[in-house]
């Protein structure tokens, strides 16, 4: 873990912090005034593919080694 002592940054954070050169301007990848789509066909398709993949992996492991992931919702 990185620690912060007396104005010096040690560890991983040191790689992340870069001082801007004179005349250089910071331009974020996603500006604050942008309005990106939250649901896209790509995100829906990738979500479904990952759900199928992880469900198949869980079913395979359940049958192969006899141990499954269990989630239960109890309504009262």
XYZ file of N, CA and C in Angstrom:
228
model
N 0.836 -1.176 0.000
C 0.000 0.000 0.000
C 0.883 1.241 0.000
N 0.371 2.275 -0.597
C 1.141 3.509 -0.620
C 0.808 4.330 0.621
N 1.755 5.115 1.030
C 1.581 5.959 2.200
C 1.927 7.384 1.824
N 1.316 8.332 2.534
C 1.553 9.738 2.264
C 2.165 10.359 3.513
N 3.412 10.796 3.422
C 4.106 11.365 4.568
C 4.794 12.661 4.168
N 4.423 13.752 4.816
C 5.140 15.006 4.662
C 5.282 15.500 3.226
N 4.239 15.395 2.416
C 4.299 15.909 1.064
C 4.914 14.965 0.046
N 5.408 13.822 0.462
C 5.986 12.863 -0.466
C 5.012 11.705 -0.675
N 4.892 11.278 -1.900
C 4.009 10.163 -2.223
C 4.876 8.974 -2.591
N 4.600 7.853 -1.934
C 5.390 6.650 -2.175
C 4.507 5.571 -2.771
N 5.123 4.633 -3.434
C 4.409 3.466 -3.928
C 3.731 3.688 -5.265
N 2.607 3.017 -5.428
C 1.903 2.988 -6.708
C 1.383 4.355 -7.140
N 0.942 5.171 -6.181
C 0.387 6.475 -6.533
C 1.403 7.374 -7.224
N 2.665 7.178 -6.970
C 3.689 8.017 -7.582
C 3.647 7.890 -9.106
N 3.330 6.694 -9.614
C 3.245 6.488 -11.058
C 2.023 7.180 -11.643
N 0.961 7.336 -10.847
C -0.284 7.881 -11.351
C -0.294 9.402 -11.407
N 0.501 10.041 -10.580
C 0.498 11.500 -10.494
C 1.586 12.058 -11.403
N 1.169 12.901 -12.341
C 2.096 13.498 -13.287
C 1.841 14.994 -13.309
N 2.864 15.778 -13.069
C 2.701 17.227 -13.113
C 2.634 17.675 -14.555
N 1.753 18.653 -14.808
C 1.619 19.183 -16.148
C 2.795 20.098 -16.468
N 3.247 20.018 -17.692
C 4.334 20.876 -18.148
C 3.786 22.277 -18.384
N 4.635 23.283 -18.392
C 4.158 24.649 -18.653
C 3.446 24.712 -20.011
N 2.241 25.284 -20.029
C 1.452 25.387 -21.246
C 0.603 24.172 -21.545
N 0.796 23.070 -20.805
C 0.023 21.843 -21.029
C -1.308 21.956 -20.293
N -2.359 21.458 -20.912
C -3.687 21.539 -20.329
C -4.245 20.134 -20.124
N -4.899 19.917 -18.984
C -5.495 18.613 -18.692
C -6.830 18.504 -19.419
N -6.994 17.453 -20.224
C -8.242 17.192 -20.929
C -8.730 15.804 -20.523
N -9.805 15.733 -19.717
C -10.298 14.424 -19.283
C -10.869 13.626 -20.451
N -10.851 12.301 -20.328
C -11.403 11.442 -21.378
C -12.904 11.649 -21.541
N -13.601 11.901 -20.431
C -15.037 12.144 -20.488
C -15.324 13.480 -19.804
N -15.576 14.535 -20.586
C -15.828 15.852 -20.000
C -17.067 15.855 -19.108
N -17.123 16.797 -18.186
C -18.232 16.873 -17.237
C -19.557 17.188 -17.924
N -19.529 17.879 -19.051
C -20.775 18.265 -19.713
C -21.269 17.204 -20.704
N -20.621 16.055 -20.784
C -21.053 15.000 -21.712
C -22.215 14.214 -21.103
N -23.007 13.610 -21.963
C -24.159 12.825 -21.526
C -24.106 11.459 -22.217
N -23.284 10.520 -21.704
C -23.141 9.219 -22.373
C -24.363 8.331 -22.165
N -24.579 7.425 -23.117
C -25.666 6.459 -22.987
C -25.301 5.440 -21.914
N -26.286 5.082 -21.100
C -26.037 4.101 -20.046
C -26.291 2.676 -20.526
N -27.271 2.506 -21.389
C -27.598 1.181 -21.916
C -27.408 1.218 -23.429
N -26.531 0.358 -23.909
C -26.273 0.266 -25.342
C -26.436 -1.191 -25.765
N -26.620 -1.443 -27.044
C -26.697 -2.844 -27.494
C -25.448 -3.640 -27.109
N -24.276 -3.006 -27.169
C -23.030 -3.682 -26.793
C -23.067 -4.116 -25.330
N -23.508 -3.215 -24.432
C -23.511 -3.563 -23.008
C -24.517 -4.668 -22.704
N -25.667 -4.668 -23.390
C -26.669 -5.704 -23.162
C -26.154 -7.052 -23.664
N -25.572 -7.071 -24.867
C -25.060 -8.326 -25.429
C -23.916 -8.877 -24.582
N -22.986 -8.019 -24.175
C -21.866 -8.482 -23.346
C -22.350 -8.978 -21.987
N -23.347 -8.317 -21.414
C -23.908 -8.773 -20.141
C -24.546 -10.143 -20.258
N -25.282 -10.349 -21.346
C -25.901 -11.664 -21.557
C -24.853 -12.742 -21.803
N -23.829 -12.433 -22.590
C -22.767 -13.418 -22.837
C -22.033 -13.788 -21.553
N -21.738 -12.795 -20.730
C -21.052 -13.090 -19.459
C -21.944 -13.889 -18.522
N -23.242 -13.581 -18.501
C -24.162 -14.342 -17.651
C -24.206 -15.800 -18.078
N -24.269 -16.051 -19.385
C -24.279 -17.430 -19.888
C -22.962 -18.128 -19.551
N -21.846 -17.440 -19.790
C -20.526 -18.032 -19.523
C -20.353 -18.398 -18.050
N -20.668 -17.465 -17.148
C -20.471 -17.738 -15.730
C -21.481 -18.759 -15.201
N -22.695 -18.756 -15.749
C -23.671 -19.769 -15.344
C -23.217 -21.160 -15.767
N -22.694 -21.260 -16.991
C -22.186 -22.548 -17.465
C -20.993 -23.008 -16.630
N -20.106 -22.081 -16.285
C -18.947 -22.437 -15.461
C -19.380 -22.910 -14.077
N -20.360 -22.222 -13.494
C -20.848 -22.627 -12.169
C -21.527 -23.987 -12.230
N -22.312 -24.233 -13.289
C -22.973 -25.539 -13.428
C -21.950 -26.649 -13.629
N -20.930 -26.397 -14.445
C -19.888 -27.394 -14.684
C -19.157 -27.726 -13.388
N -18.738 -26.683 -12.652
C -18.040 -26.939 -11.390
C -18.939 -27.646 -10.382
N -20.227 -27.288 -10.392
C -21.155 -27.960 -9.487
C -21.262 -29.440 -9.780
N -21.290 -29.787 -11.055
C -21.377 -31.202 -11.415
C -20.035 -31.919 -11.260
N -18.950 -31.218 -11.524
C -17.618 -31.847 -11.502
C -17.120 -32.084 -10.087
N -17.206 -31.062 -9.238
C -16.632 -31.208 -7.894
C -17.683 -31.222 -6.786
N -18.945 -31.026 -7.159
C -20.006 -31.122 -6.156
C -20.113 -29.928 -5.247
N -19.610 -28.801 -5.671
C -19.714 -27.595 -4.851
C -20.241 -26.479 -5.732
N -21.335 -25.845 -5.287
C -21.966 -24.811 -6.103
C -22.056 -23.507 -5.321
N -22.219 -22.433 -6.068
C -22.462 -21.113 -5.468
C -23.952 -21.009 -5.242
N -24.337 -20.557 -4.070
C -25.760 -20.513 -3.761
C -26.148 -19.122 -3.300
N -27.229 -18.638 -3.861
C -27.791 -17.367 -3.423
C -29.268 -17.615 -3.167
N -29.740 -17.220 -1.999
C -31.122 -17.456 -1.649
C -31.734 -16.160 -1.166
N -32.956 -15.905 -1.623
C -33.711 -14.741 -1.167
C -34.894 -15.276 -0.383
N -34.991 -14.874 0.856
C -36.084 -15.338 1.684
C -37.058 -14.196 1.915
N -38.291 -14.411 1.505
C -39.327 -13.409 1.715
C -40.151 -13.805 2.908
N -40.503 -12.835 3.709
C -41.291 -13.129 4.906
C -42.695 -12.623 4.761
